[in-house]
Amino acid sequence: GIQVEQSPPDLILQEGANSTLRCNFSDSVNNLQWFHQNPWGQLINLFYIPSGTKQNGRLSATTVATERYSLLYISSSQTTDSGVYFCAVERSGRSQGNLIFGKGTKLSVKP
Amino acid sequence: NAGVTQTPKFQVLKTGQSMTLQCAQDMNHNSMYWYRQDPGMGLRLIYYSASEGTTDKGEVPNGYNVSRLNKREFSLRLESAAPSQTSVYFCASKAGGYNEQFFGPGTRLTVL
């Protein structure tokens, strides 16, 4: 099956710093989503981005489908950005329609 | 719009007990999913329903059953709970085709 690898697994930042999270996937995809799982366990949709670039405030994401990777940029990080960031993909072709998740990047932002 | 709702939020069971996790969505979505999340892991698919009246197994279906009660509701049943089913369970839905999935708040289940 398709493999989804995220890096780095852990990241510690000082408030105000910028960061880039990476997601590599092993096969063609028709859907890619980034999620933030907050410390209370809730999964928050950040981006639906099967290709191209999107921005939402201090966050932006880029997916290069032909090279099978996606990047999530966090600028001017805040303590509320702490949590786990997941990349998830839906495989192209005959698919159950479910998302395959990476293991996540755990981000800690220190004040 | 409440989005995707799940009940209960927390549950503790003893080995061998049964229970049903409830999920409902008010976005008129066709497809619904049940995932589980174990510590340090991403989510894995248990069962899904591509449309009302259909259900199918995902990656980790053993020990579970599902019912797509109507377009809005998709329940997950544990017939005889085991400690290995201690996990956080998430329900999700999407409109169908290649679209964004939306997740409920999760149910934290502990089996003693």
mmCIF file of N, CA and C in Angstrom, chain A residues 42-95:
data_model
loop_
_atom_site.group_PDB
_atom_site.id
_atom_site.type_symbol
_atom_site.label_atom_id
_atom_site.label_comp_id
_atom_site.label_asym_id
_atom_site.label_seq_id
_atom_site.Cartn_x
_atom_site.Cartn_y
_atom_site.Cartn_z
ATOM 1 N N GLN A 42 -8.473 16.956 19.355
ATOM 2 C CA GLN A 42 -9.343 17.293 18.232
ATOM 3 C C GLN A 42 -8.546 17.441 16.941
ATOM 4 N N LEU A 43 -9.060 16.890 15.853
ATOM 5 C CA LEU A 43 -8.427 16.995 14.535
ATOM 6 C C LEU A 43 -9.026 18.180 13.794
ATOM 7 N N ILE A 44 -8.166 19.134 13.476
ATOM 8 C CA ILE A 44 -8.617 20.354 12.821
ATOM 9 C C ILE A 44 -8.098 20.368 11.395
ATOM 10 N N ASN A 45 -9.004 20.542 10.443
ATOM 11 C CA ASN A 45 -8.600 20.615 9.033
ATOM 12 C C ASN A 45 -7.817 21.903 8.783
ATOM 13 N N LEU A 46 -6.615 21.747 8.228
ATOM 14 C CA LEU A 46 -5.826 22.925 7.873
ATOM 15 C C LEU A 46 -5.919 23.212 6.381
ATOM 16 N N PHE A 47 -5.593 22.205 5.581
ATOM 17 C CA PHE A 47 -5.594 22.379 4.136
ATOM 18 C C PHE A 47 -6.067 21.108 3.449
ATOM 19 N N TYR A 48 -6.823 21.318 2.384
ATOM 20 C CA TYR A 48 -7.132 20.271 1.404
ATOM 21 C C TYR A 48 -6.345 20.680 0.174
ATOM 22 N N ILE A 49 -5.259 19.949 -0.145
ATOM 23 C CA ILE A 49 -4.318 20.463 -1.139
ATOM 24 C C ILE A 49 -3.702 19.337 -1.961
ATOM 25 N N PRO A 50 -4.464 18.744 -2.886
ATOM 26 C CA PRO A 50 -3.889 17.676 -3.723
ATOM 27 C C PRO A 50 -2.789 18.173 -4.661
ATOM 28 N N SER A 51 -2.769 19.472 -4.940
ATOM 29 C CA SER A 51 -1.683 20.051 -5.731
ATOM 30 C C SER A 51 -1.703 21.560 -5.527
ATOM 31 N N GLY A 52 -0.569 22.203 -5.852
ATOM 32 C CA GLY A 52 -0.524 23.656 -5.799
ATOM 33 C C GLY A 52 -0.186 24.204 -4.434
ATOM 34 N N THR A 53 -0.471 25.486 -4.242
ATOM 35 C CA THR A 53 -0.137 26.208 -3.027
ATOM 36 C C THR A 53 -1.371 26.921 -2.491
ATOM 37 N N LYS A 54 -1.512 26.872 -1.168
ATOM 38 C CA LYS A 54 -2.598 27.596 -0.500
ATOM 39 C C LYS A 54 -2.040 28.284 0.730
ATOM 40 N N GLN A 55 -2.705 29.379 1.123
ATOM 41 C CA GLN A 55 -2.304 30.097 2.323
ATOM 42 C C GLN A 55 -3.522 30.409 3.158
ATOM 43 N N ASN A 56 -3.327 30.321 4.482
ATOM 44 C CA ASN A 56 -4.386 30.682 5.422
ATOM 45 C C ASN A 56 -3.727 31.334 6.630
ATOM 46 N N GLY A 57 -3.677 32.645 6.616
ATOM 47 C CA GLY A 57 -3.038 33.365 7.711
ATOM 48 C C GLY A 57 -1.547 33.085 7.775
ATOM 49 N N ARG A 58 -1.103 32.604 8.951
ATOM 50 C CA ARG A 58 0.334 32.323 9.119
ATOM 51 C C ARG A 58 0.741 30.970 8.561
ATOM 52 N N LEU A 59 -0.213 30.195 8.107
ATOM 53 C CA LEU A 59 0.069 28.864 7.575
ATOM 54 C C LEU A 59 -0.063 28.864 6.056
ATOM 55 N N SER A 60 0.818 28.110 5.425
ATOM 56 C CA SER A 60 0.678 27.873 3.999
ATOM 57 C C SER A 60 1.135 26.454 3.700
ATOM 58 N N ALA A 61 0.702 25.938 2.552
ATOM 59 C CA ALA A 61 1.056 24.575 2.172
ATOM 60 C C ALA A 61 1.284 24.515 0.679
ATOM 61 N N THR A 62 2.195 23.638 0.300
ATOM 62 C CA THR A 62 2.483 23.400 -1.106
ATOM 63 C C THR A 62 2.557 21.908 -1.334
ATOM 64 N N THR A 63 1.886 21.432 -2.378
ATOM 65 C CA THR A 63 1.986 20.031 -2.773
ATOM 66 C C THR A 63 2.506 19.957 -4.203
ATOM 67 N N VAL A 64 3.575 19.180 -4.386
ATOM 68 C CA VAL A 64 4.109 18.903 -5.720
ATOM 69 C C VAL A 64 3.804 17.445 -5.998
ATOM 70 N N ALA A 65 2.651 17.209 -6.634
ATOM 71 C CA ALA A 65 2.154 15.841 -6.790
ATOM 72 C C ALA A 65 3.087 15.005 -7.656
ATOM 73 N N THR A 66 3.687 15.625 -8.667
ATOM 74 C CA THR A 66 4.560 14.868 -9.590
ATOM 75 C C THR A 66 5.803 14.367 -8.881
ATOM 76 N N GLU A 67 6.226 15.076 -7.812
ATOM 77 C CA GLU A 67 7.405 14.653 -7.058
ATOM 78 C C GLU A 67 7.033 14.012 -5.730
ATOM 79 N N ARG A 68 5.741 13.878 -5.482
ATOM 80 C CA ARG A 68 5.214 13.118 -4.344
ATOM 81 C C ARG A 68 5.666 13.668 -2.997
ATOM 82 N N TYR A 69 5.475 14.971 -2.820
ATOM 83 C CA TYR A 69 5.708 15.536 -1.498
ATOM 84 C C TYR A 69 4.838 16.758 -1.296
ATOM 85 N N SER A 70 4.661 17.076 -0.008
ATOM 86 C CA SER A 70 3.936 18.274 0.382
ATOM 87 C C SER A 70 4.674 18.919 1.547
ATOM 88 N N LEU A 71 4.600 20.241 1.623
ATOM 89 C CA LEU A 71 5.239 21.009 2.682
ATOM 90 C C LEU A 71 4.210 21.883 3.384
ATOM 91 N N LEU A 72 4.314 21.946 4.687
ATOM 92 C CA LEU A 72 3.481 22.848 5.495
ATOM 93 C C LEU A 72 4.402 23.869 6.155
ATOM 94 N N TYR A 73 4.135 25.150 5.909
ATOM 95 C CA TYR A 73 4.936 26.225 6.475
ATOM 96 C C TYR A 73 4.158 26.900 7.601
ATOM 97 N N ILE A 74 4.831 27.071 8.724
ATOM 98 C CA ILE A 74 4.243 27.819 9.834
ATOM 99 C C ILE A 74 5.141 29.012 10.100
ATOM 100 N N SER A 75 4.604 30.196 9.986
ATOM 101 C CA SER A 75 5.407 31.393 10.231
ATOM 102 C C SER A 75 4.986 32.035 11.552
ATOM 103 N N SER A 76 5.950 32.726 12.160
ATOM 104 C CA SER A 76 5.699 33.440 13.422
ATOM 105 C C SER A 76 4.921 32.575 14.411
ATOM 106 N N SER A 77 5.495 31.418 14.727
ATOM 107 C CA SER A 77 4.776 30.422 15.514
ATOM 108 C C SER A 77 4.313 30.975 16.868
ATOM 109 N N GLN A 78 3.180 30.443 17.341
ATOM 110 C CA GLN A 78 2.604 30.811 18.616
ATOM 111 C C GLN A 78 2.423 29.559 19.461
ATOM 112 N N THR A 79 2.302 29.733 20.769
ATOM 113 C CA THR A 79 2.173 28.564 21.653
ATOM 114 C C THR A 79 0.932 27.739 21.292
ATOM 115 N N THR A 80 -0.076 28.400 20.764
ATOM 116 C CA THR A 80 -1.303 27.680 20.373
ATOM 117 C C THR A 80 -1.095 26.802 19.135
ATOM 118 N N ASP A 81 0.039 26.940 18.467
ATOM 119 C CA ASP A 81 0.351 26.054 17.335
ATOM 120 C C ASP A 81 0.838 24.682 17.805
ATOM 121 N N SER A 82 1.122 24.539 19.081
ATOM 122 C CA SER A 82 1.603 23.254 19.607
ATOM 123 C C SER A 82 0.586 22.152 19.344
ATOM 124 N N GLY A 83 1.103 20.938 19.190
ATOM 125 C CA GLY A 83 0.252 19.785 18.904
ATOM 126 C C GLY A 83 0.942 18.896 17.893
ATOM 127 N N VAL A 84 0.153 18.014 17.290
ATOM 128 C CA VAL A 84 0.687 17.105 16.276
ATOM 129 C C VAL A 84 0.078 17.457 14.929
ATOM 130 N N TYR A 85 0.937 17.543 13.928
ATOM 131 C CA TYR A 85 0.501 17.853 12.562
ATOM 132 C C TYR A 85 0.558 16.577 11.725
ATOM 133 N N PHE A 86 -0.584 16.243 11.140
ATOM 134 C CA PHE A 86 -0.686 15.041 10.318
ATOM 135 C C PHE A 86 -0.886 15.404 8.853
ATOM 136 N N CYS A 87 -0.209 14.666 8.028
ATOM 137 C CA CYS A 87 -0.459 14.652 6.596
ATOM 138 C C CYS A 87 -1.220 13.370 6.302
ATOM 139 N N ALA A 88 -2.220 13.437 5.423
ATOM 140 C CA ALA A 88 -3.000 12.257 5.065
ATOM 141 C C ALA A 88 -3.329 12.320 3.586
ATOM 142 N N VAL A 89 -3.256 11.167 2.923
ATOM 143 C CA VAL A 89 -3.476 11.123 1.473
ATOM 144 C C VAL A 89 -4.534 10.084 1.126
ATOM 145 N N GLU A 90 -5.175 10.313 0.004
ATOM 146 C CA GLU A 90 -6.102 9.347 -0.576
ATOM 147 C C GLU A 90 -5.503 8.886 -1.899
ATOM 148 N N ARG A 91 -5.334 7.589 -1.993
ATOM 149 C CA ARG A 91 -4.673 7.021 -3.159
ATOM 150 C C ARG A 91 -5.505 7.212 -4.425
ATOM 151 N N SER A 92 -4.827 7.394 -5.559
ATOM 152 C CA SER A 92 -5.511 7.500 -6.843
ATOM 153 C C SER A 92 -6.043 6.148 -7.273
ATOM 154 N N GLY A 93 -6.931 6.179 -8.235
ATOM 155 C CA GLY A 93 -7.450 4.949 -8.803
ATOM 156 C C GLY A 93 -8.514 4.336 -7.912
ATOM 157 N N ARG A 94 -8.624 3.011 -7.939
ATOM 158 C CA ARG A 94 -9.629 2.335 -7.121
ATOM 159 C C ARG A 94 -9.282 2.507 -5.654
ATOM 160 N N SER A 95 -10.080 3.244 -4.969
ATOM 161 C CA SER A 95 -9.761 3.606 -3.590
ATOM 162 C C SER A 95 -11.013 3.482 -2.741
#
